[in-house]
């Protein structure tokens, strides 16, 4: 019997090549049951290839994939029953109507969601009679999400979840994803939106050139940047910026419009405040904010590519 702590997905040394391209290069990853894992990374990094391997649609060249304890490429019946997959390419018959697609996919499962209710949640009710090829890009995207979730899968794989969706649709999708997770589904989603990653995901895997270069919570990823804080203030007298730059932990100092901005770690914050106090300079309107996930993500990818090019 499996325990509740057994990972839903386990990748060991996963490698997948296409000719001379190493799309996925030695990835180890475990996704806990009930977790929402976000996958981030530049175009061509290998995110979709990794999803295809987890879905059992691509066979690894090396390493192993276990989904709920089985190899999804070998045990297709189990994988189809337990996995809901939203792919970047939908691959439906062009003339299939939205309602037919929903009913067809619902028929594959023992206890599917109500197609009408799901269509309503995703704003597709008025499009039920249309061929799916007649839908806008965003509507096709919402249909593919509906098809991935209609079978109440134990694991949902959502590749570029909200790419192409307008902000209101995105909110609908986010609330649906959260609800699906509350009902016990484990979710792996690829996203380019840091706001989405922050809002939905328990952990984030950053993929770059086929390798996993970071795996952390959103807060952990922000905290792991070399300079996690941004200080802004209007000094009451002129500040020697070079002195601030010389402090340990200070990554960047800029000034303009009577405001000084310091990107730094916690030690640097203290050093700057200490310096100002000793010089009798008041930091008017002082604000210290956390670096954003955007900055942290870019920092991780930049450091990696600098390392690779060195
Ligand atoms: P991502 O989803 O992160 O944008 P992909 O996994 O789609 O990246 O692609 C990773 C790399 O593998 C890219 O260099 C891409 O061109 C290549 N690739 C992906 N699928 C195929 C395929 N079916 N045939 C050949 N090359 C592929
Ligand atoms: Mg992709």
Coordinates of C-alpha atoms and ligand atoms in Angstrom, one line a residue:
X1 CA 0.0 0.0 0.0
X2 CA 1.3 3.5 -0.8
X3 CA 1.4 6.0 2.0
X4 CA 0.2 9.6 1.7
X5 CA 3.8 10.7 1.8
X6 CA 4.8 8.8 -1.3
X7 CA 5.6 11.4 -4.1
X8 CA 3.0 11.6 -6.8
X9 CA 5.8 12.0 -9.4
X10 CA 9.4 10.9 -9.2
X11 CA 12.0 11.7 -11.9
X12 CA 15.5 10.2 -11.6
X13 CA 18.3 11.2 -13.9
X14 CA 15.8 12.1 -16.6
X15 CA 17.3 12.7 -20.0
X16 CA 15.7 13.2 -23.4
X17 CA 17.4 14.1 -26.6
X18 CA 16.1 15.0 -30.1
X19 CA 19.0 14.3 -32.5
X20 CA 21.9 16.4 -31.2
X21 CA 19.6 18.5 -29.0
X22 CA 19.7 17.5 -25.3
X23 CA 16.2 18.7 -24.4
X24 CA 16.2 17.4 -20.8
X25 CA 19.5 16.8 -19.2
X26 CA 19.7 14.7 -16.0
X27 CA 16.7 16.0 -14.0
X28 CA 15.9 14.6 -10.5
X29 CA 12.6 15.8 -9.1
X30 CA 9.9 14.6 -6.7
X31 CA 6.5 16.2 -6.6
X32 CA 4.5 15.6 -3.4
X33 CA 0.9 14.4 -3.5
X34 CA -1.4 17.5 -3.4
X35 CA 1.4 19.9 -4.3
X36 CA 1.3 22.5 -7.0
X37 CA 4.7 22.6 -8.7
X38 CA 5.4 25.5 -11.1
X39 CA 7.9 25.0 -13.9
X40 CA 9.6 28.2 -15.1
X41 CA 12.3 28.7 -17.8
X42 CA 13.1 30.4 -21.1
X43 CA 11.6 29.2 -24.4
X44 CA 13.3 26.0 -25.5
X45 CA 14.6 25.2 -22.0
X46 CA 13.0 21.7 -22.0
X47 CA 9.8 22.3 -20.0
X48 CA 7.4 20.8 -22.4
X49 CA 9.7 17.8 -23.0
X50 CA 9.8 17.1 -19.3
X51 CA 6.0 17.3 -19.2
X52 CA 5.7 14.9 -22.1
X53 CA 8.0 12.5 -20.3
X54 CA 5.8 12.7 -17.1
X55 CA 2.7 12.2 -19.3
X56 CA 4.3 9.1 -20.8
X57 CA 4.1 10.7 -24.3
X58 CA 7.8 10.8 -24.7
X59 CA 10.2 8.0 -23.8
X60 CA 13.3 9.1 -21.9
X61 CA 16.7 8.2 -23.3
X62 CA 18.0 7.7 -19.8
X63 CA 16.6 7.8 -16.2
X64 CA 13.3 6.9 -14.9
X65 CA 9.8 8.4 -14.6
X66 CA 7.4 7.2 -11.9
X67 CA 3.9 8.5 -11.8
X68 CA 1.9 7.2 -8.8
X69 CA 4.4 4.4 -8.8
X70 CA 4.2 3.3 -12.4
X71 CA 6.1 4.1 -15.6
X72 CA 3.6 6.2 -17.6
X73 CA 5.2 5.3 -21.0
X74 CA 4.8 1.6 -20.3
X75 CA 1.5 1.5 -18.4
X76 CA -0.6 3.6 -20.7
X77 CA -4.0 2.5 -19.2
X78 CA -3.0 3.7 -15.7
X79 CA -1.5 6.9 -17.0
X80 CA -4.6 7.8 -19.0
X81 CA -6.9 7.1 -16.0
X82 CA -4.8 9.1 -13.5
X83 CA -3.4 11.9 -15.6
X84 CA -5.1 15.0 -17.0
X85 CA -2.9 16.7 -19.6
X86 CA -3.1 20.2 -21.1
X87 CA -0.7 20.2 -24.0
X88 CA 0.6 23.1 -26.0
X89 CA -0.8 21.3 -29.1
X90 CA -4.5 20.3 -28.6
X91 CA -4.7 17.7 -31.3
X92 CA -8.5 17.4 -31.6
X93 CA -10.5 16.7 -34.8
X94 CA -11.0 20.1 -36.4
X95 CA -14.8 19.8 -36.7
X96 CA -15.3 18.6 -33.2
X97 CA -17.7 20.9 -31.3
X98 CA -16.9 22.2 -27.9
X99 CA -19.7 20.2 -26.3
X100 CA -18.7 17.1 -28.1
X101 CA -15.1 17.4 -27.0
X102 CA -16.2 17.8 -23.4
X103 CA -18.6 14.8 -23.6
X104 CA -16.0 12.7 -25.4
X105 CA -13.4 13.4 -22.8
X106 CA -15.9 12.9 -19.9
X107 CA -16.8 9.5 -21.4
X108 CA -13.2 8.3 -20.8
X109 CA -13.5 8.5 -17.0
X110 CA -15.5 6.8 -14.2
X111 CA -16.5 9.9 -12.3
X112 CA -16.1 12.9 -14.6
X113 CA -17.0 16.5 -13.8
X114 CA -20.2 17.9 -15.2
X115 CA -19.3 19.2 -18.7
X116 CA -21.8 22.1 -18.5
X117 CA -20.6 23.2 -15.1
X118 CA -17.0 23.1 -16.2
X119 CA -17.8 25.0 -19.4
X120 CA -19.6 27.6 -17.3
X121 CA -16.6 28.0 -15.0
X122 CA -14.4 28.7 -17.9
X123 CA -16.7 31.0 -19.8
X124 CA -17.4 28.5 -22.7
X125 CA -21.1 28.1 -22.3
X126 CA -21.9 30.3 -25.3
X127 CA -19.4 28.5 -27.4
X128 CA -20.6 24.9 -26.8
X129 CA -22.1 24.5 -30.3
X130 CA -19.0 25.8 -32.1
X131 CA -16.3 23.8 -33.7
X132 CA -13.2 24.1 -31.5
X133 CA -11.2 25.4 -34.5
X134 CA -13.7 28.4 -34.6
X135 CA -12.7 29.5 -31.1
X136 CA -10.3 32.3 -30.4
X137 CA -6.8 31.3 -29.1
X138 CA -7.8 32.1 -25.5
X139 CA -11.0 30.1 -25.8
X140 CA -9.1 27.1 -27.2
X141 CA -6.8 27.4 -24.3
X142 CA -9.7 27.3 -21.8
X143 CA -11.1 24.3 -23.6
X144 CA -7.8 22.5 -23.3
X145 CA -7.8 23.2 -19.6
X146 CA -11.3 21.9 -19.3
X147 CA -10.4 18.7 -21.1
X148 CA -7.4 18.2 -18.8
X149 CA -9.5 18.5 -15.7
X150 CA -12.8 16.9 -16.7
X151 CA -11.8 13.5 -15.5
X152 CA -10.9 14.6 -11.9
X153 CA -7.4 13.4 -12.5
X154 CA -5.1 12.5 -9.6
X155 CA -2.4 14.4 -11.4
X156 CA -2.9 17.4 -13.7
X157 CA -0.1 18.5 -16.1
X158 CA -0.8 22.0 -17.4
X159 CA 1.6 23.2 -20.0
X160 CA 1.6 27.1 -20.3
X161 CA -1.6 27.2 -18.2
X162 CA -2.6 30.8 -18.9
X163 CA -0.6 31.8 -21.9
X164 CA -2.9 33.9 -24.1
X165 CA -5.6 34.4 -21.6
X166 CA -7.1 37.8 -20.7
X167 CA -6.8 38.8 -17.1
X168 CA -10.4 37.9 -16.1
X169 CA -10.1 34.4 -17.7
X170 CA -6.8 34.0 -15.9
X171 CA -8.5 34.6 -12.6
X172 CA -11.2 32.0 -13.4
X173 CA -8.5 29.5 -14.3
X174 CA -6.6 30.3 -11.1
X175 CA -9.6 29.7 -8.9
X176 CA -10.4 26.5 -10.7
X177 CA -6.8 25.2 -10.3
X178 CA -6.9 26.0 -6.6
X179 CA -10.2 24.3 -6.2
X180 CA -9.0 21.2 -8.1
X181 CA -6.0 21.1 -5.7
X182 CA -8.2 21.4 -2.7
X183 CA -10.0 18.3 -4.0
X184 CA -6.7 16.4 -3.8
X185 CA -5.2 16.7 -7.3
X186 CA -1.4 17.1 -7.7
X187 CA -0.6 19.7 -10.2
X188 CA 2.4 20.5 -12.4
X189 CA 2.1 23.7 -14.4
X190 CA 4.3 25.5 -16.8
X191 CA 4.1 29.3 -16.6
X192 CA 5.8 32.5 -17.7
X193 CA 3.9 34.6 -15.3
X194 CA 5.6 35.3 -12.0
X195 CA 2.3 36.6 -10.5
X196 CA 0.7 33.2 -11.4
X197 CA 3.7 31.3 -10.0
X198 CA 3.6 33.3 -6.8
X199 CA -0.2 33.0 -6.4
X200 CA -0.6 29.3 -7.2
X201 CA 2.5 27.3 -6.7
X202 CA 4.0 25.7 -3.5
X203 CA 7.3 25.2 -5.2
X204 CA 9.0 26.3 -8.4
X205 CA 11.4 24.4 -10.6
X206 CA 13.5 26.6 -12.9
X207 CA 14.7 24.8 -16.0
X208 CA 17.4 26.2 -18.3
X209 CA 19.0 24.3 -21.2
X210 CA 17.5 21.1 -20.0
X211 CA 18.8 21.3 -16.5
X212 CA 17.0 22.2 -13.3
X213 CA 18.9 25.2 -11.9
X214 CA 16.7 26.0 -9.0
X215 CA 13.9 24.2 -6.9
X216 CA 12.4 26.2 -4.1
X217 CA 9.3 27.9 -2.7
X218 CA 8.5 31.2 -4.3
X219 CA 9.6 32.9 -1.0
X220 CA 12.8 30.8 -0.9
X221 CA 13.6 31.7 -4.5
X222 CA 13.3 35.4 -3.7
X223 CA 15.3 34.9 -0.5
X224 CA 18.1 33.0 -2.3
X225 CA 18.9 36.0 -4.6
X226 CA 22.2 37.6 -3.6
X227 CA 20.4 40.9 -2.9
X228 CA 16.9 40.2 -1.6
X229 CA 16.0 43.8 -0.4
X230 CA 15.4 47.1 -2.1
X231 CA 15.8 50.3 0.0
X232 CA 14.5 53.7 -1.2
X233 CA 14.8 57.0 0.6
X234 CA 15.3 60.7 0.1
X235 CA 18.4 61.7 2.1
X236 CA 18.2 65.0 4.1
X237 CA 21.8 65.8 3.0
X238 CA 24.0 64.5 0.2
X239 CA 25.2 60.9 0.6
X240 CA 28.5 59.5 -0.6
X241 CA 27.2 56.8 -2.9
X242 CA 30.6 55.2 -3.2
X243 CA 30.7 54.6 0.5
X244 CA 27.3 52.8 0.4
X245 CA 28.6 50.7 -2.6
X246 CA 31.6 49.7 -0.5
X247 CA 29.5 48.0 2.2
X248 CA 29.3 44.2 2.3
X249 CA 26.0 42.9 0.8
X250 CA 25.3 46.0 -1.2
X251 CA 24.8 44.9 -4.9
X252 CA 23.7 48.2 -6.5
X253 CA 23.3 51.9 -5.6
X254 CA 21.5 54.3 -7.9
X255 CA 20.3 57.8 -7.3
X256 CA 18.0 60.2 -9.1
X257 CA 15.4 62.8 -8.3
X258 CA 16.7 63.2 -4.8
X259 CA 16.0 59.6 -4.1
X260 CA 18.6 56.9 -3.4
X261 CA 17.9 53.3 -4.2
X262 CA 20.0 50.5 -2.7
X263 CA 19.7 46.8 -3.8
X264 CA 21.2 44.8 -1.0
X265 CA 21.0 42.0 1.6
X266 CA 20.0 42.4 5.3
X267 CA 23.6 43.2 6.4
X268 CA 23.8 45.9 3.8
X269 CA 20.5 47.4 5.0
X270 CA 21.9 47.7 8.5
X271 CA 25.2 49.1 7.3
X272 CA 23.5 51.8 5.2
X273 CA 21.2 52.8 8.1
X274 CA 24.2 52.8 10.5
X275 CA 26.1 55.0 8.1
X276 CA 23.3 57.5 7.7
X277 CA 22.8 57.7 11.5
X278 CA 26.4 58.4 12.1
X279 CA 26.5 61.1 9.4
X280 CA 23.3 62.7 10.8
X281 CA 21.5 62.1 7.5
X282 CA 17.8 61.3 7.7
X283 CA 16.4 58.8 5.2
X284 CA 13.0 60.6 4.5
X285 CA 10.3 58.3 3.2
X286 CA 12.4 55.2 3.8
X287 CA 10.9 52.1 2.3
X288 CA 12.5 48.6 2.3
X289 CA 10.8 46.1 0.0
X290 CA 11.5 42.6 -0.9
X291 CA 13.0 41.9 -4.3
X292 CA 10.2 40.5 -6.5
X293 CA 10.0 37.0 -7.9
X294 CA 10.6 38.5 -11.3
X295 CA 13.9 39.9 -10.1
X296 CA 14.8 36.6 -8.4
X297 CA 13.9 34.5 -11.4
X298 CA 16.0 36.7 -13.8
X299 CA 18.8 36.6 -11.3
X300 CA 18.9 32.8 -11.2
X301 CA 18.8 32.4 -15.0
X302 CA 21.4 35.2 -15.5
X303 CA 23.8 33.7 -13.0
X304 CA 23.4 30.3 -14.6
X305 CA 24.1 31.5 -18.1
X306 CA 27.0 33.6 -16.9
X307 CA 28.4 30.4 -15.4
X308 CA 27.8 28.4 -18.6
X309 CA 29.5 31.0 -20.8
X310 CA 32.5 31.4 -18.6
Ligands
LIG1 P1 10.1 24.6 -23.7 O1 8.8 23.9 -23.5 O2 10.9 24.8 -22.4 O3 10.0 25.8 -24.5 P2 10.8 22.2 -25.3 O4 10.8 21.1 -24.3 O5 9.6 22.4 -26.2 O6 11.1 23.6 -24.5 O7 12.1 22.1 -26.2 C1 13.3 21.8 -25.7 C2 14.3 21.6 -26.9 O8 14.0 20.4 -27.5 C3 14.3 22.7 -27.9 O9 15.6 22.9 -28.4 C4 13.4 22.2 -29.0 O10 13.7 22.7 -30.2 C5 13.7 20.7 -28.9 N1 12.6 19.8 -29.3 C6 11.4 19.7 -28.6 N2 10.6 18.8 -29.1 C7 11.2 18.4 -30.2 C8 10.9 17.4 -31.3 N3 9.7 16.8 -31.3 N4 11.8 17.2 -32.2 C9 12.9 17.9 -32.2 N5 13.3 18.8 -31.3 C10 12.5 19.0 -30.3
LIG2 MG1 6.9 24.5 -24.0

